[in-house]
Tab-separated table of C-alpha atoms in Angstrom:
chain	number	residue	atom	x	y	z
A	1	UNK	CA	-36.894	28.353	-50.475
A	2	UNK	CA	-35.037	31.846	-49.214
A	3	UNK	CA	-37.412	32.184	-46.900
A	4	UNK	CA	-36.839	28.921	-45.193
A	5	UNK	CA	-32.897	29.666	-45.288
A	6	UNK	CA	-33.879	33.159	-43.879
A	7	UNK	CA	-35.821	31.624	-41.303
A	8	UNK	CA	-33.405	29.176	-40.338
A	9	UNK	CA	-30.806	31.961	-40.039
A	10	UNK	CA	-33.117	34.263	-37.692
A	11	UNK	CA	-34.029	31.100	-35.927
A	12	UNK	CA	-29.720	30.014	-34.863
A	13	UNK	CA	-29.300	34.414	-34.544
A	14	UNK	CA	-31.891	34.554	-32.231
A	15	UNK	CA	-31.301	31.415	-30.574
A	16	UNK	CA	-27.463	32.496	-29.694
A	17	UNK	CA	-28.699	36.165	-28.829
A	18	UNK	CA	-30.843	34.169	-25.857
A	19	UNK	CA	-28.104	31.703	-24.608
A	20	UNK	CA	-25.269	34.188	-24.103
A	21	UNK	CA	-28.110	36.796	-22.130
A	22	UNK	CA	-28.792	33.534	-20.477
A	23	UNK	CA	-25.128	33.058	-19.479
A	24	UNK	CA	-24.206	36.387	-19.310
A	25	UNK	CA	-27.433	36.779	-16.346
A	26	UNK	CA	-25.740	33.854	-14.497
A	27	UNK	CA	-22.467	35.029	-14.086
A	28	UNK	CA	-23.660	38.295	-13.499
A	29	UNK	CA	-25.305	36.340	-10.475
A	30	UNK	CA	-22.214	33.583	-10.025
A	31	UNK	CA	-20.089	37.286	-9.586
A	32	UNK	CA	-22.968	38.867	-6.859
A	33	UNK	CA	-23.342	36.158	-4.890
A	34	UNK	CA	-19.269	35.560	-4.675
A	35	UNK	CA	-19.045	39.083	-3.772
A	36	UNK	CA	-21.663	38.696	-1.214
A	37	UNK	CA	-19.974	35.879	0.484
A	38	UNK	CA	-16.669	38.008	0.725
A	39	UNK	CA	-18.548	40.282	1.872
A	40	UNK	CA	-20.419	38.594	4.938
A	41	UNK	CA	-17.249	36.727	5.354
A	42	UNK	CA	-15.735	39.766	6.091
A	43	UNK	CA	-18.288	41.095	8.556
């Protein structure tokens, strides 16, 4: 029974962990490719 709750637990931690790498990789993208268009718009 604990180890289902412990489970369950690691599962939503590790889960979360995941998505915000996932989002934090696309804005870390969204902000590149922004500054890259400043920057050929520039040039």
């Amino acid at each position: 029974f604990s180890f289902q709750i412990i489970g369950k637990l690691y599962y939503v931690i590790v889960r979360e962990k995941i998505s915000n790498y996932f989002v934090e990789i696309v804005y870390f993208h969204y902000i590149i490719i922004c500054w890259l268009k400043i920057i050929l718009e520039i040039f």
